[in-house]
PDB file of C-alpha atoms in Angstrom:
ATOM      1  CA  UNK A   1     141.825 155.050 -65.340  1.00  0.00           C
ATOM      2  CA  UNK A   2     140.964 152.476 -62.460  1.00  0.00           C
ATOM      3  CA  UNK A   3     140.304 148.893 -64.107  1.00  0.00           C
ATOM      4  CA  UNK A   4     137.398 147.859 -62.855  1.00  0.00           C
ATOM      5  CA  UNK A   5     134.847 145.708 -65.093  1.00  0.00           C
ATOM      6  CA  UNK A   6     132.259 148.591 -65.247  1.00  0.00           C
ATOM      7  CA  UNK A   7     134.848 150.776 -66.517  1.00  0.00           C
ATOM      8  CA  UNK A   8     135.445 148.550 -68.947  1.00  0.00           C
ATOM      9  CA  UNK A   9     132.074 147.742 -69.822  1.00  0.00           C
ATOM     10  CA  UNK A  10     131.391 151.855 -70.072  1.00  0.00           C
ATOM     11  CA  UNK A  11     134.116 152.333 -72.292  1.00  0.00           C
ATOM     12  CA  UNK A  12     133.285 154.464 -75.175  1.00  0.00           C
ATOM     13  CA  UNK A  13     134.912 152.550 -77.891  1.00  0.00           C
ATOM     14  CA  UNK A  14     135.533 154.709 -80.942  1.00  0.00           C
ATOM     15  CA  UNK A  15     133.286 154.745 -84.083  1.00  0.00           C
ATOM     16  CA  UNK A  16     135.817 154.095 -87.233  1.00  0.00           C
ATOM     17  CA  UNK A  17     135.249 155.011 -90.599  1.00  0.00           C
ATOM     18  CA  UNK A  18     136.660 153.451 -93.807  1.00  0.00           C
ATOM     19  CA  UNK A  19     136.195 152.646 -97.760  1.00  0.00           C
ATOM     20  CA  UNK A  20     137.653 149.338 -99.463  1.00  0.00           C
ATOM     21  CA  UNK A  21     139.375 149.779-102.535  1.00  0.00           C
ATOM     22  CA  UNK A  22     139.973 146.451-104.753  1.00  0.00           C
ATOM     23  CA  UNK A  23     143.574 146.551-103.667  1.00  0.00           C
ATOM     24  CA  UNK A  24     142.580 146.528-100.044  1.00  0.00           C
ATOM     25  CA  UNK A  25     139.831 143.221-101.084  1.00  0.00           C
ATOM     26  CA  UNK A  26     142.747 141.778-103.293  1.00  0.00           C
ATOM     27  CA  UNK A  27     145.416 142.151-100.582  1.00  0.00           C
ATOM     28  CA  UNK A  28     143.242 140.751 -97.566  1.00  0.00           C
ATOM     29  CA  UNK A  29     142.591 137.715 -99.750  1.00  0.00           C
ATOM     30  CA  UNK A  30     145.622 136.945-100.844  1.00  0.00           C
ATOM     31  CA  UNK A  31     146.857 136.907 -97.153  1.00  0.00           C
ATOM     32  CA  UNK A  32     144.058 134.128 -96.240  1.00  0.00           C
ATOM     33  CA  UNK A  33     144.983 131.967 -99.028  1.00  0.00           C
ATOM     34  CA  UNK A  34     143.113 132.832-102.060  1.00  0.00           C
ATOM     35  CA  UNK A  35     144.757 131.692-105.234  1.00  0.00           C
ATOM     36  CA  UNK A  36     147.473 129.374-102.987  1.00  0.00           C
ATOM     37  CA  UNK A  37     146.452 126.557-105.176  1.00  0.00           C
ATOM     38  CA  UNK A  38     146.796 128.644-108.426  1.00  0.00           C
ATOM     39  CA  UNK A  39     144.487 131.435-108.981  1.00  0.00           C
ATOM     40  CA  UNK A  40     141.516 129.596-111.525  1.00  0.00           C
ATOM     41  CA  UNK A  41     139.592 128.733-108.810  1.00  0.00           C
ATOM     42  CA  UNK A  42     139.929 131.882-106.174  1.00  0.00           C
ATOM     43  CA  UNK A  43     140.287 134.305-109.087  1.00  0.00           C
ATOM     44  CA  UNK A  44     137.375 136.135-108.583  1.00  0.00           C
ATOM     45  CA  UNK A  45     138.757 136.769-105.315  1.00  0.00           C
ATOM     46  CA  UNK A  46     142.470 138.239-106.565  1.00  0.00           C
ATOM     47  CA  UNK A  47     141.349 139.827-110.306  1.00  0.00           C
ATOM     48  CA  UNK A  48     140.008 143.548-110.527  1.00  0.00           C
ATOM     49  CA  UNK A  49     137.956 141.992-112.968  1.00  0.00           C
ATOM     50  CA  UNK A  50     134.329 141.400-111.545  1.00  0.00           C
ATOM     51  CA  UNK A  51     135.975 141.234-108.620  1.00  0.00           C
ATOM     52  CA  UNK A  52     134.409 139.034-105.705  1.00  0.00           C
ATOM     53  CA  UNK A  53     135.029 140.162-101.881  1.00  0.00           C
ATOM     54  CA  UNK A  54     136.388 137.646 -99.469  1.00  0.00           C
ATOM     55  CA  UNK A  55     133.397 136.312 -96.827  1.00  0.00           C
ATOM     56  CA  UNK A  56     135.733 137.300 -93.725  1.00  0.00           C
ATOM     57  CA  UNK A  57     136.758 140.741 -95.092  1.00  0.00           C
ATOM     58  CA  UNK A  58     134.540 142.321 -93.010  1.00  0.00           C
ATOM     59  CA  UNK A  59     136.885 141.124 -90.391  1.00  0.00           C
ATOM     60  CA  UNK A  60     139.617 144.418 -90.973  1.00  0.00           C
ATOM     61  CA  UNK A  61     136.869 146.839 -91.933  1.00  0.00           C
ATOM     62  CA  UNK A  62     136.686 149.861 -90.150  1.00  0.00           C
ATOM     63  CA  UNK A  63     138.675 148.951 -87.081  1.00  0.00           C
ATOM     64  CA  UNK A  64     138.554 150.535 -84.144  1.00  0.00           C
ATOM     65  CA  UNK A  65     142.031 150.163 -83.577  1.00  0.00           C
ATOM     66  CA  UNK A  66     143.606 148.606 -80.053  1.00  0.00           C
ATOM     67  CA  UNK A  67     141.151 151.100 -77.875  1.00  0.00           C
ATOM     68  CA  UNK A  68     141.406 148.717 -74.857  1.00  0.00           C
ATOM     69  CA  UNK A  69     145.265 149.783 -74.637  1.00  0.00           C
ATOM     70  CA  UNK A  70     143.325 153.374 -72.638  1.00  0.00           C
ATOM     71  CA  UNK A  71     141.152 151.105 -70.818  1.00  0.00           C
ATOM     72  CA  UNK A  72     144.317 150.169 -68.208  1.00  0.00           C
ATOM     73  CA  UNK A  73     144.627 146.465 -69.097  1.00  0.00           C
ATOM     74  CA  UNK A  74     148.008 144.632 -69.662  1.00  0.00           C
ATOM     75  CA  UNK A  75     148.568 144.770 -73.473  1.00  0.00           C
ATOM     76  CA  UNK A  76     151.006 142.949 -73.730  1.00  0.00           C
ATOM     77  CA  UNK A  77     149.243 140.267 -72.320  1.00  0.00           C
ATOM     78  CA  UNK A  78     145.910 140.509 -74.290  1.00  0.00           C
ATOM     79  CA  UNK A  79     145.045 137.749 -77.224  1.00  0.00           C
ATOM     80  CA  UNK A  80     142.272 137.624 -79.456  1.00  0.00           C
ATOM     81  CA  UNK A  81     140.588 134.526 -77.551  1.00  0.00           C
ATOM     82  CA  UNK A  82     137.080 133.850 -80.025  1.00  0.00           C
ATOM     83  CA  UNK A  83     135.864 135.453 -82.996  1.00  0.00           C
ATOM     84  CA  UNK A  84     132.215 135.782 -84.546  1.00  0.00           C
ATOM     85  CA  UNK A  85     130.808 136.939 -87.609  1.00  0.00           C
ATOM     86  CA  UNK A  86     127.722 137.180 -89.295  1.00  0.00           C
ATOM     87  CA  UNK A  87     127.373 138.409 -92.791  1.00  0.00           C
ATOM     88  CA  UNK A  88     124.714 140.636 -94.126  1.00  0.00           C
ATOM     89  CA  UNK A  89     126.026 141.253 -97.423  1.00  0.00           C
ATOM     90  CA  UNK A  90     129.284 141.016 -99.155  1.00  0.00           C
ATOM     91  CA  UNK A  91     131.860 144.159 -98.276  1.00  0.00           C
ATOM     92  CA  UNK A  92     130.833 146.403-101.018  1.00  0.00           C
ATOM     93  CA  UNK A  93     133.932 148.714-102.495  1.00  0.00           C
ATOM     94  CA  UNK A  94     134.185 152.008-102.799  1.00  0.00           C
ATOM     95  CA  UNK A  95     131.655 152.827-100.607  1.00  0.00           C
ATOM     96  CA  UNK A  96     132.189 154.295 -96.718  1.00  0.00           C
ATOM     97  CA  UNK A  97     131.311 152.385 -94.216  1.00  0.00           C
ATOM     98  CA  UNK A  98     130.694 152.823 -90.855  1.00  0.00           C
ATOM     99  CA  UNK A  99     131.211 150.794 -88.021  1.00  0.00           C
ATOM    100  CA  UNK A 100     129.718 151.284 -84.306  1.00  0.00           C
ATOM    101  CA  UNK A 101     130.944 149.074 -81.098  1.00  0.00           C
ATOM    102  CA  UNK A 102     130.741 148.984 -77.337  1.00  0.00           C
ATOM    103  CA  UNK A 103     131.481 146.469 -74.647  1.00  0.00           C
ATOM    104  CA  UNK A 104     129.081 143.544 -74.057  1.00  0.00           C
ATOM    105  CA  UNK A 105     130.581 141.999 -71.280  1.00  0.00           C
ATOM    106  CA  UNK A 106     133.606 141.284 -68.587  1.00  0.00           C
ATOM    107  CA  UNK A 107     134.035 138.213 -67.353  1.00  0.00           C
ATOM    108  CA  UNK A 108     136.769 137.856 -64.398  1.00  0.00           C
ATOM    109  CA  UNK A 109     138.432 135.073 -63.491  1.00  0.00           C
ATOM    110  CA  UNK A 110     140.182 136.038 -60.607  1.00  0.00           C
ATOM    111  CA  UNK A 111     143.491 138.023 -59.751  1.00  0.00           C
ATOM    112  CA  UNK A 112     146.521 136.838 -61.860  1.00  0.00           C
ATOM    113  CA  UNK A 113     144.287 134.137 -63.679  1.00  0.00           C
ATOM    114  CA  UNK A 114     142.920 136.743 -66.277  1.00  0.00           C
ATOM    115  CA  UNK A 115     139.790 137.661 -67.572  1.00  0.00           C
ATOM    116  CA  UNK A 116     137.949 137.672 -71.004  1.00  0.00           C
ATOM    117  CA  UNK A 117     136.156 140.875 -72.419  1.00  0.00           C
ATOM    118  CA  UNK A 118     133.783 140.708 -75.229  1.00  0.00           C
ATOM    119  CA  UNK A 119     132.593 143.437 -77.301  1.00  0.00           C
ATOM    120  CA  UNK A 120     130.123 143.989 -80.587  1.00  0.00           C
ATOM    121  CA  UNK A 121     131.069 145.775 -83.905  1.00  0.00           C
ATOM    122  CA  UNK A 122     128.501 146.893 -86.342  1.00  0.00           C
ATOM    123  CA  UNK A 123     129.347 147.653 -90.140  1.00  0.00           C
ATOM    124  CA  UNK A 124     127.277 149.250 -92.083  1.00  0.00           C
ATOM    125  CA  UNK A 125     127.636 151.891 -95.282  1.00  0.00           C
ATOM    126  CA  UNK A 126     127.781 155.211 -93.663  1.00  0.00           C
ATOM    127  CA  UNK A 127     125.425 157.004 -95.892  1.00  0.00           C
ATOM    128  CA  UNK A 128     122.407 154.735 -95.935  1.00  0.00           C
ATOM    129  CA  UNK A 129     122.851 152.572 -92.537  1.00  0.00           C
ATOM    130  CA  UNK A 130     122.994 149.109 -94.359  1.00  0.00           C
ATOM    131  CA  UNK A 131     123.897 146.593 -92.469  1.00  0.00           C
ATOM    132  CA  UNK A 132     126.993 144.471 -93.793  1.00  0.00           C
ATOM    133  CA  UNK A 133     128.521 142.619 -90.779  1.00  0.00           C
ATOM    134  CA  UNK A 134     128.174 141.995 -87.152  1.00  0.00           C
ATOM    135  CA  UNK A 135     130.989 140.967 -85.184  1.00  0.00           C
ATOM    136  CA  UNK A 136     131.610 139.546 -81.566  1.00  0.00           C
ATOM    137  CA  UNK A 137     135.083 139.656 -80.425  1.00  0.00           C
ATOM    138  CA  UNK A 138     136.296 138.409 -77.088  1.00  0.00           C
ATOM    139  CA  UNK A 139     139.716 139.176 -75.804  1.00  0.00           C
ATOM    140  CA  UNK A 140     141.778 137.232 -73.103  1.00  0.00           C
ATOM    141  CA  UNK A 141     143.530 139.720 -70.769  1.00  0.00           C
ATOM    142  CA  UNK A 142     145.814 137.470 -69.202  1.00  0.00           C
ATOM    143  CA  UNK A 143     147.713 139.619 -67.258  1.00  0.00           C
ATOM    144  CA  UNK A 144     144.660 141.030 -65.616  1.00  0.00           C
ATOM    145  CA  UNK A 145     141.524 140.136 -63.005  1.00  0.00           C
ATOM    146  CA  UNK A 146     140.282 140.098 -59.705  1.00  0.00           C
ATOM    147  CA  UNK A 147     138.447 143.612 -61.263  1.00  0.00           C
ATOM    148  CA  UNK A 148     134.876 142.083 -61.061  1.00  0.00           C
ATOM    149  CA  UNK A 149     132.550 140.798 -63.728  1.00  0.00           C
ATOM    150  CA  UNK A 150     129.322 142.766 -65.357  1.00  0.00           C
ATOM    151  CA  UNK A 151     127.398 142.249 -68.623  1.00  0.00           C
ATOM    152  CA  UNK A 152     125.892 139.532 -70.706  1.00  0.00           C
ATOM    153  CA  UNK A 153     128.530 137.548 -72.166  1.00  0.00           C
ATOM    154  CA  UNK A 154     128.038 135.600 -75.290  1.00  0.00           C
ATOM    155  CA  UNK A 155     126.518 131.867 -75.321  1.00  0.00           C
ATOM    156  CA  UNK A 156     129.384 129.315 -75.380  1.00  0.00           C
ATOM    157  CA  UNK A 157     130.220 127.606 -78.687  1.00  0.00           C
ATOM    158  CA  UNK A 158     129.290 124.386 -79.179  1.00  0.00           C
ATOM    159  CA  UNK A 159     131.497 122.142 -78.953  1.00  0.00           C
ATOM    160  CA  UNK A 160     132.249 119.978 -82.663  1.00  0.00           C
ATOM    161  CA  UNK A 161     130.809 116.505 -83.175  1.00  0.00           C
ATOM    162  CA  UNK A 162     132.075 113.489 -81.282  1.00  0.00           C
ATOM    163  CA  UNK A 163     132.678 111.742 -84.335  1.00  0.00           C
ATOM    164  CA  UNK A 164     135.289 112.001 -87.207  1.00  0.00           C
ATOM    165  CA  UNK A 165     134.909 114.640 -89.593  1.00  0.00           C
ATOM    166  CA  UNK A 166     133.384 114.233 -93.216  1.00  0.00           C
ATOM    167  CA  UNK A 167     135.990 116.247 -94.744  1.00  0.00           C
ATOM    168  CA  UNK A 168     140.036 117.632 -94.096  1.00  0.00           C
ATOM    169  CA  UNK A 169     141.337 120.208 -95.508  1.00  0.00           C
ATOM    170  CA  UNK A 170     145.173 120.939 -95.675  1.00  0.00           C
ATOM    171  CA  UNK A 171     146.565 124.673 -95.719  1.00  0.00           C
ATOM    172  CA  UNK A 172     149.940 125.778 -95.693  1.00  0.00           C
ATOM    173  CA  UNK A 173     150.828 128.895 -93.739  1.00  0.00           C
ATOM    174  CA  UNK A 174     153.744 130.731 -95.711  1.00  0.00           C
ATOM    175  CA  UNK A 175     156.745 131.745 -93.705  1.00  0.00           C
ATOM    176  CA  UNK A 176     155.675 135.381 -94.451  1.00  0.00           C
ATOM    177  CA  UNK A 177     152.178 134.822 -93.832  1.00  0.00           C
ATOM    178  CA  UNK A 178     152.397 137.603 -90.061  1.00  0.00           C
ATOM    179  CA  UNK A 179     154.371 140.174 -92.464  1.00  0.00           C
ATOM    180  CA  UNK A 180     152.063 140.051 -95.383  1.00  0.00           C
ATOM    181  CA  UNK A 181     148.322 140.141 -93.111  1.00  0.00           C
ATOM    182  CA  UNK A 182     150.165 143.275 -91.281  1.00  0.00           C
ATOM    183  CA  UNK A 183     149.286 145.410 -94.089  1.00  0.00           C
ATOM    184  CA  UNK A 184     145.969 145.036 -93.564  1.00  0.00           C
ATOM    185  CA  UNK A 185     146.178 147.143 -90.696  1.00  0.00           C
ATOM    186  CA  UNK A 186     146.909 144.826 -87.707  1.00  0.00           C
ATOM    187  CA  UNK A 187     150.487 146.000 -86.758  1.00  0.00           C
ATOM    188  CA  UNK A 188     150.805 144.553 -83.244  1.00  0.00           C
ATOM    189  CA  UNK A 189     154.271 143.953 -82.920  1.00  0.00           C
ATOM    190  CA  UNK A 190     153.668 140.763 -80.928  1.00  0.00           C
ATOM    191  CA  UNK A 191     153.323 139.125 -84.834  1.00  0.00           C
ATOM    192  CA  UNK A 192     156.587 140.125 -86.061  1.00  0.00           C
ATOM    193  CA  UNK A 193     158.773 141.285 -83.421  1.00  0.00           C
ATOM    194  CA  UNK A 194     160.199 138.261 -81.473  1.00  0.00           C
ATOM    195  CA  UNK A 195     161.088 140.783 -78.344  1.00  0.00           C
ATOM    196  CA  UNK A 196     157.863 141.638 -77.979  1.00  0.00           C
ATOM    197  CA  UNK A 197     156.629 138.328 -78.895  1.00  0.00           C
ATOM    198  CA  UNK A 198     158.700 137.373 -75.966  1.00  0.00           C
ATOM    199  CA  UNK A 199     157.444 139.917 -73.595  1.00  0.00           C
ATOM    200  CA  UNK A 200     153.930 138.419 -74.601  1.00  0.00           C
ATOM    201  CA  UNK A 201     155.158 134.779 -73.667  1.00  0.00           C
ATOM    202  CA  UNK A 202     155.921 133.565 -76.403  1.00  0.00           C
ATOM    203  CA  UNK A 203     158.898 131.857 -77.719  1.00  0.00           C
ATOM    204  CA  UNK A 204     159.136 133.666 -81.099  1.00  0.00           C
ATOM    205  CA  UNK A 205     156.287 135.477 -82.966  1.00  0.00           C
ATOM    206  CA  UNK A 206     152.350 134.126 -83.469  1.00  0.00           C
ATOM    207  CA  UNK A 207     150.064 134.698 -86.176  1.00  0.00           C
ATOM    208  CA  UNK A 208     147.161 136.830 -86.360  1.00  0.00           C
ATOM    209  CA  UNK A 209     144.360 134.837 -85.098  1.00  0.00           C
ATOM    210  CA  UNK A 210     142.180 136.485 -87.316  1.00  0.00           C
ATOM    211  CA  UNK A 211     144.759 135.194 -90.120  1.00  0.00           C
ATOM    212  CA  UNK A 212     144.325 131.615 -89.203  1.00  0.00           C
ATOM    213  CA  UNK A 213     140.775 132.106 -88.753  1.00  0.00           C
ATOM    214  CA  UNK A 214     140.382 133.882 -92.292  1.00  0.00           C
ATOM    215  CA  UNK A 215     142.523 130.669 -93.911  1.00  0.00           C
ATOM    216  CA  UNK A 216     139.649 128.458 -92.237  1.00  0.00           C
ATOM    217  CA  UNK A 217     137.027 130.572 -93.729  1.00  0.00           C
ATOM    218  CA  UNK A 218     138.782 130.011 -97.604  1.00  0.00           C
ATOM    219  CA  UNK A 219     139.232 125.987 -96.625  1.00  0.00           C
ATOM    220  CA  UNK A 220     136.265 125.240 -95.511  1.00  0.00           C
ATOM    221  CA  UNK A 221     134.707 127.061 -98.410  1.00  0.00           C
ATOM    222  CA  UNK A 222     137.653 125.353-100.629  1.00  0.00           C
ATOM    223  CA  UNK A 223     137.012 121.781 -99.483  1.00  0.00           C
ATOM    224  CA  UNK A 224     133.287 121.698 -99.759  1.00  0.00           C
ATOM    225  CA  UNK A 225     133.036 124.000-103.652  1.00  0.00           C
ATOM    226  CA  UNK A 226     136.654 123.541-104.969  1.00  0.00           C
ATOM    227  CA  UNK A 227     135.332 126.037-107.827  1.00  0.00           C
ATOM    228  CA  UNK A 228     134.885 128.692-104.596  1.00  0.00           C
ATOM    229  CA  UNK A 229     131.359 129.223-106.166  1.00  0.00           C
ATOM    230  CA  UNK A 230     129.536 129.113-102.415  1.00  0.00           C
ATOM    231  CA  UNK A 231     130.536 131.907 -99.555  1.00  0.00           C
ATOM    232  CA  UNK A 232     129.608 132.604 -96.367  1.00  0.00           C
ATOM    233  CA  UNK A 233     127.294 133.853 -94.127  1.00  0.00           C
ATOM    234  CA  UNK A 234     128.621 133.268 -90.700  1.00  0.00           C
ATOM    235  CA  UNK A 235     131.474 132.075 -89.082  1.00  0.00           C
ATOM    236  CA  UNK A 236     132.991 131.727 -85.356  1.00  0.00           C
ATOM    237  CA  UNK A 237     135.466 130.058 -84.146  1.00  0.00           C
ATOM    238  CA  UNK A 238     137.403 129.680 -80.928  1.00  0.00           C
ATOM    239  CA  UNK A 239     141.205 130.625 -80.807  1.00  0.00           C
ATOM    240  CA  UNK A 240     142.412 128.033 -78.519  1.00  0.00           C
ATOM    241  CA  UNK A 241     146.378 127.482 -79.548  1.00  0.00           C
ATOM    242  CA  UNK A 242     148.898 130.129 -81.388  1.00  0.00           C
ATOM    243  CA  UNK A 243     149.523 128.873 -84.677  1.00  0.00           C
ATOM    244  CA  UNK A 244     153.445 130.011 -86.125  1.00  0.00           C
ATOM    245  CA  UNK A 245     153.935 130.904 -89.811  1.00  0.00           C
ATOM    246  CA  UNK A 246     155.258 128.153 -91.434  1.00  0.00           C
ATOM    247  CA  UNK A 247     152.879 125.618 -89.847  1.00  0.00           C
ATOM    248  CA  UNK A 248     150.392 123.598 -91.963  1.00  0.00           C
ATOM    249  CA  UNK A 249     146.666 123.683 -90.451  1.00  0.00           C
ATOM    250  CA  UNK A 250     144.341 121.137 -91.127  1.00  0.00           C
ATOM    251  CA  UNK A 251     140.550 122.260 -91.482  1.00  0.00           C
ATOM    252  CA  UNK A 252     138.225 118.940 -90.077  1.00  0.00           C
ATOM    253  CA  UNK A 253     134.810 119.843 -91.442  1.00  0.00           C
ATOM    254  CA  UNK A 254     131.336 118.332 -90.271  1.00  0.00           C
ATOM    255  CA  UNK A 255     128.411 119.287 -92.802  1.00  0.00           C
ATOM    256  CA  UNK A 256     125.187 119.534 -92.121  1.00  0.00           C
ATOM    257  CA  UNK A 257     123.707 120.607 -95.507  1.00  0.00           C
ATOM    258  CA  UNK A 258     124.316 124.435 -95.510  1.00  0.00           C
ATOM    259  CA  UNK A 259     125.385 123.957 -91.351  1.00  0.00           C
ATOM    260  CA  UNK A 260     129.250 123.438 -90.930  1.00  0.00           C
ATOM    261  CA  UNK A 261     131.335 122.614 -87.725  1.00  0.00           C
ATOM    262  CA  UNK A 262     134.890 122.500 -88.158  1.00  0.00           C
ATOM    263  CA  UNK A 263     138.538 122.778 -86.295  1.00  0.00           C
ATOM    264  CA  UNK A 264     142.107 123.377 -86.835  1.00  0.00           C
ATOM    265  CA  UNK A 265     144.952 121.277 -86.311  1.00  0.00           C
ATOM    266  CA  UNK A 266     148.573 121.468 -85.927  1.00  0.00           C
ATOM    267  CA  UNK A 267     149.379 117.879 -86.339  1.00  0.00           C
ATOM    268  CA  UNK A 268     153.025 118.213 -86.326  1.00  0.00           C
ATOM    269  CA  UNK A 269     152.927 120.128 -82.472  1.00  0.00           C
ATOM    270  CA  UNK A 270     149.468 118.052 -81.811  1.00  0.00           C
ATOM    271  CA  UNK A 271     147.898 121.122 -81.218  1.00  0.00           C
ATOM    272  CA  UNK A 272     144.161 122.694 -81.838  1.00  0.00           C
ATOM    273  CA  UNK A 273     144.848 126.101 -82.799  1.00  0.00           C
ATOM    274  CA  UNK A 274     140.675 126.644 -83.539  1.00  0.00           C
ATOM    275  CA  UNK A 275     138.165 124.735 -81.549  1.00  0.00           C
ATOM    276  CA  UNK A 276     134.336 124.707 -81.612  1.00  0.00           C
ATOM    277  CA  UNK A 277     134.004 126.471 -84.409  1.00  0.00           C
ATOM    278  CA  UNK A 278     130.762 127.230 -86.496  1.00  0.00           C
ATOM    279  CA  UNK A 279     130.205 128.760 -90.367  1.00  0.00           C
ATOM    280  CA  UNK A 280     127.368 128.977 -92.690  1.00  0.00           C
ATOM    281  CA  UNK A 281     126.936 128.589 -96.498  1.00  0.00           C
ATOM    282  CA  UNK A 282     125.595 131.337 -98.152  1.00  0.00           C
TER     283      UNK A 282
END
C-alpha cells in the first residue's frame, strides 16, 4: 500500500469483538495499581465479590489490534502520543461488546520529522448498541511524513494551571509492571524486549502508555476519595515522556469541584511523562 494520508484516513480499521470476564476486570486493575496500598480500599476493584470495574478498563476492550502495521507506516517507530476517554457506563461483564473505529485525522509534519494519526473507537454491547466508551487515540509515527495531511484532528488539550497543584499523589511503578499489563493483550515487544526496545530508540524497554495513564486514572481517583468510592467519567491525557518500570510517578492534581487537571512526574529523571491532562468525577 502507498502511504499517503488519505490512505490512511480510508483505512478500514477492523471491528473487534470481546466479553470481560472478572478475571480479565481483576487482572487489568491490578496492573494499574488497585490494591498497591493494601486491598481495603480498592477491593471492590480486585474481589469477585460485587465486583466493581476499573474507570479506564474500557481502555483494552475490544481492541482492534496494531491494524496500522498494514497501513505501510514504520512500526517500529510508532508511540501512543495522547489518549482520550469518555465513559458512558461502567464495562459491564459477561456481556459482548462491540467496538467500531475509523481514522479521524493525519496530521504531517514533514519528511523524517513524523506525523501524528488520530483515530475514534466506539464500545458498545453488541446485542443492544449501548454505548459504554468512546475513545480518541492519536499515534506518533516518527519514522514517517512528508505523506500529506487530511481530516479533522482533535482540539488541543489544555494546557494545566499555571499555579501549583492542590494535591500530589505518589505511585510506584513495580519492576514487573510492562510484563504483568502484557496480559491484557498489549504484547508489543517494544515493552519487554530491550532489542526491540532498542530498534524503537530506546535505551532499554518503556511502559505501556496506557499503563501509566491507567495508574493516573487510580491516583487521581486515590488522592481525592482514599475510600475509591468516586470513579470516572472521562479522562485524557497527553503522553509526553516514556516512563521505565521501576520509576515512581507523581500525580499533581488541580480540582475544580467534579473538574480535574493533573500531570505526571518523574522527579528523579525531571521528566513529565503525562502533560495536559484532563478527568472527570463521576
Amino acid at each position: 500500500m502507498t502511504l499517503s494520508a488519505q490512505s490512511i484516513l480510508d483505512f478500514p480499521v477492523p471491528q473487534a469483538t470481546h466479553v470481560v470476564t472478572a478475571r480479565d476486570a481483576i487482572l487489568y486493575a491490578l496492573s494499574v495499581g488497585y490494591g498497591t496500598d493494601g486491598p481495603d480500599a480498592a477491593l471492590k476493584y480486585v474481589y469477585e465479590r460485587d465486583l466493581a470495574t476499573a474507570p479506564t478498563l474500557a481502555n483494552i476492550v475490544a481492541h482492534p489490534g496494531p491494524w496500522m502495521q498494514q497501513t505501510g507506516v514504520d512500526w517500529a517507530r510508532l508511540v501512543h502520543s495522547e489518549h482520550r476517554l469518555t465513559i458512558h457506563r461502567p464495562v459491564p461483564l459477561d456481556v459482548p461488546l462491540i467496538s467500531r473505529s475509523r481514522v479521524l485525522s493525519v496530521v504531517d509534519r514533514g519528511v523524517e520529522r513524523g506525523m501524528f494519526v488520530s483515530f475514534k473507537r466506539l464500545i458498545a454491547t453488541a446485542d443492544s448498541d449501548e454505548p459504554i466508551a468512546t475513545i480518541v487515540q492519536t499515534n506518533a509515527c516518527r519514522g514517517d511524513g512528508g505523506c500529506g495531511s487530511a481530516g479533522s484532528a482533535p482540539e488541543p488539550l489544555s494546557k494545566v494551571p499555571d499555579r501549583g497543584p492542590d494535591l500530589e499523589f505518589n505511585v510506584d511503578i513495580p519492576d514487573n509492571a510492562a510484563l504483568l499489563y502484557r496480559l491484557n493483550g498489549d504484547l508489543n515487544p517494544l515493552h519487554v524486549d530491550p532489542q526491540a526496545a532498542g530498534r524503537s530508540g530506546f535505551g532499554r524497554p518503556i511502559l505501556h502508555g496506557l499503563c501509566s495513564f491507567g495508574y493516573a486514572g487510580y491516583a487521581i481517583v486515590a488522592a481525592i476519595d482514599p475510600g475509591m468510592a468516586s470513579g470516572l467519567s472521562a479522562i485524557a491525557a497527553r503522553f509526553s515522556a516514556p516512563i521505565f518500570p521501576g520509576e515512581t510517578i507523581t500525580v499533581q492534581i488541580w480540582r475544580n469541584d467534579a473538574e480535574i487537571r493533573f500531570r505526571g512526574l518523574v522527579a528523579s529523571r525531571g521528566a513529565t511523562i503525562l502533560d495536559n491532562g484532563m478527568a472527570r468525577l463521576s
